[in-house]
Amino acid sequence: MEPRDRLVGTGDPMTDVVMRAEDVRKRFGRLEVLKGVSLDVTQRETICIIGPSGSGKTTFIRCINHLEKIDGGRITVNGHLIGYRQKGERLVEDSEKSIARQRTQIGMVFQRFNLFPHKTALENVVEAPVHVLGRDKDEATAEGVALLTRVGLRDKCDTYPGKLSGGQQQRVAIARSLAMKPALILFDEPTSALDPEVTGEVLAVMEELAHEGMTMIVVTHEMGFAREAADRVVMMDEGVIIEEGTPEHFFEAPEHERTKQFLSKIL
Amino acid sequence: MVWVRIAHPDHAFFRALYTTVYMAVIAQFMGVVLGLIAALMRSSRLAPLRWLSGLYIWIFRGTPLLVQIFFIYYGTNELFGVNIIPNTLHLGLFSLDGAVLAGILALGINEGAYMREIIRAGIDSIDKGQMEAAKSLGMRYGLAMRRIVLPQAARVIVPPLGNEFNNMLKTTSLVFTIGVYEMFADAEIGYSNSFLPAEYFLGVAFWYLVLTTVWAFIQAAIERKLAASERGEELSFIERMQAAWNPATAWWARGTR
């Protein structure tokens, strides 16, 4: 695979849409988790998805990089259909190879970090640029050190994840996904597994990213972060988006009854 | 007189010991390779591959190894109508006796069935998030397996693998039944000629013990190396040895540290 220069993603030149979800449906057995979710995310935008557990928000962002197959609708990133190929009227699942290639453009930060425990912080960051994109190792390493410095972990380059705190691990995970220079980063409840004292250091890194113009979709319960960094907040409940708007709209004058209920419980 | 067999083994005995060791090494290597292939086949998307993997362990774990050895050595020619097991296999610099070849094949294929379960358990022990993280970075299944999952699974696989090889060193004694001149054959023949069972069988038992003990040391060193990368603090070599010798005391030693 050719290393490509796509720092902030090229996007659709006409509309600047990086990610477009249209009527996405997903079921686990009998349970319909997503009942038609549509969402556009434009370049440099930070979207926070909030909602009660079981509302389908995590499932939704896992569909965006095809960690979950979808049963209906379509998702495109930078204009490319994710996970499927159009075959006449129908969509058929894409080859593993092209799904893998699409994922190089979509970063993901997990709730449980999922760092590779047998590799040092720096090796975690350098792994995919070298072995997936075929980048030069020295070059990738220099960039890796720069990324770890950016998330405040310059002195932890040679430390194994097992020796890092949760907050440090999550910052390494953010650096790891930045190393791929993705068009979009998905955050799946990035601070839910952290102690309250270290939540701040991770959120600070994410806020900085948001202000630097990274396109981000963040599933979170951190309303402070949503208020501070989000361009748009999306409320999901029972597999559909029930309300979306600016943080001001959300925290001052939510319209939907369900949103009011939810916010009053967690604020 | 036992001490003569132990302390002054003859030349023929050392050839037999060499045969035992290389048969065990090759058969174990074969078992690991077959086990890995079968383990990956088990989780394949293609149903026939999954069935084949299941059929393999069903047959080879469900029938006696001795029967498998006899079948492969004597039975395959009749069954397939061609000489699969030649009298002697010439491999450039050295040649392999047909019986040795059959023995290695039988031991290796049989071992693969057990290794499949061990490797499978190792792979299953790795958190699913590892594969997901690898995939989300654009890795394909093979690359993610090779670079992320298997290196971690190795830590889980190596201790039982060591036990399997310990077993293998001793199980090679079965192939004396098809005429391979290995350690037990040497003892058996010496005994039939002399009617000194205690001397020959105690002697050979001692040498098996030497082999398995040397292996225990090697295994401990390998495990120490594997563990080193994942933990900041490393067990000392002595502690590892203790773990290999006696897990109970090792546990105690760690607990009091």
JSON list of C-alpha atoms in Angstrom, two decimals, chain B residues 22 41 46 78 126 139 231 248:
[
{"chain": "B", "resi": 22, "resn": "TYR", "atom": "CA", "xyz": [16.23, -35.80, 16.44]},
{"chain": "B", "resi": 41, "resn": "MET", "atom": "CA", "xyz": [-8.49, -23.68, 10.02]},
{"chain": "B", "resi": 46, "resn": "LEU", "atom": "CA", "xyz": [-14.92, -21.76, 5.11]},
{"chain": "B", "resi": 78, "resn": "GLU", "atom": "CA", "xyz": [-1.31, -51.17, 0.78]},
{"chain": "B", "resi": 126, "resn": "ILE", "atom": "CA", "xyz": [-5.85, -13.04, 23.83]},
{"chain": "B", "resi": 139, "resn": "MET", "atom": "CA", "xyz": [-3.99, -4.70, 9.37]},
{"chain": "B", "resi": 231, "resn": "ARG", "atom": "CA", "xyz": [6.83, -7.21, 32.39]},
{"chain": "B", "resi": 248, "resn": "ALA", "atom": "CA", "xyz": [4.22, -25.06, 43.98]}
]
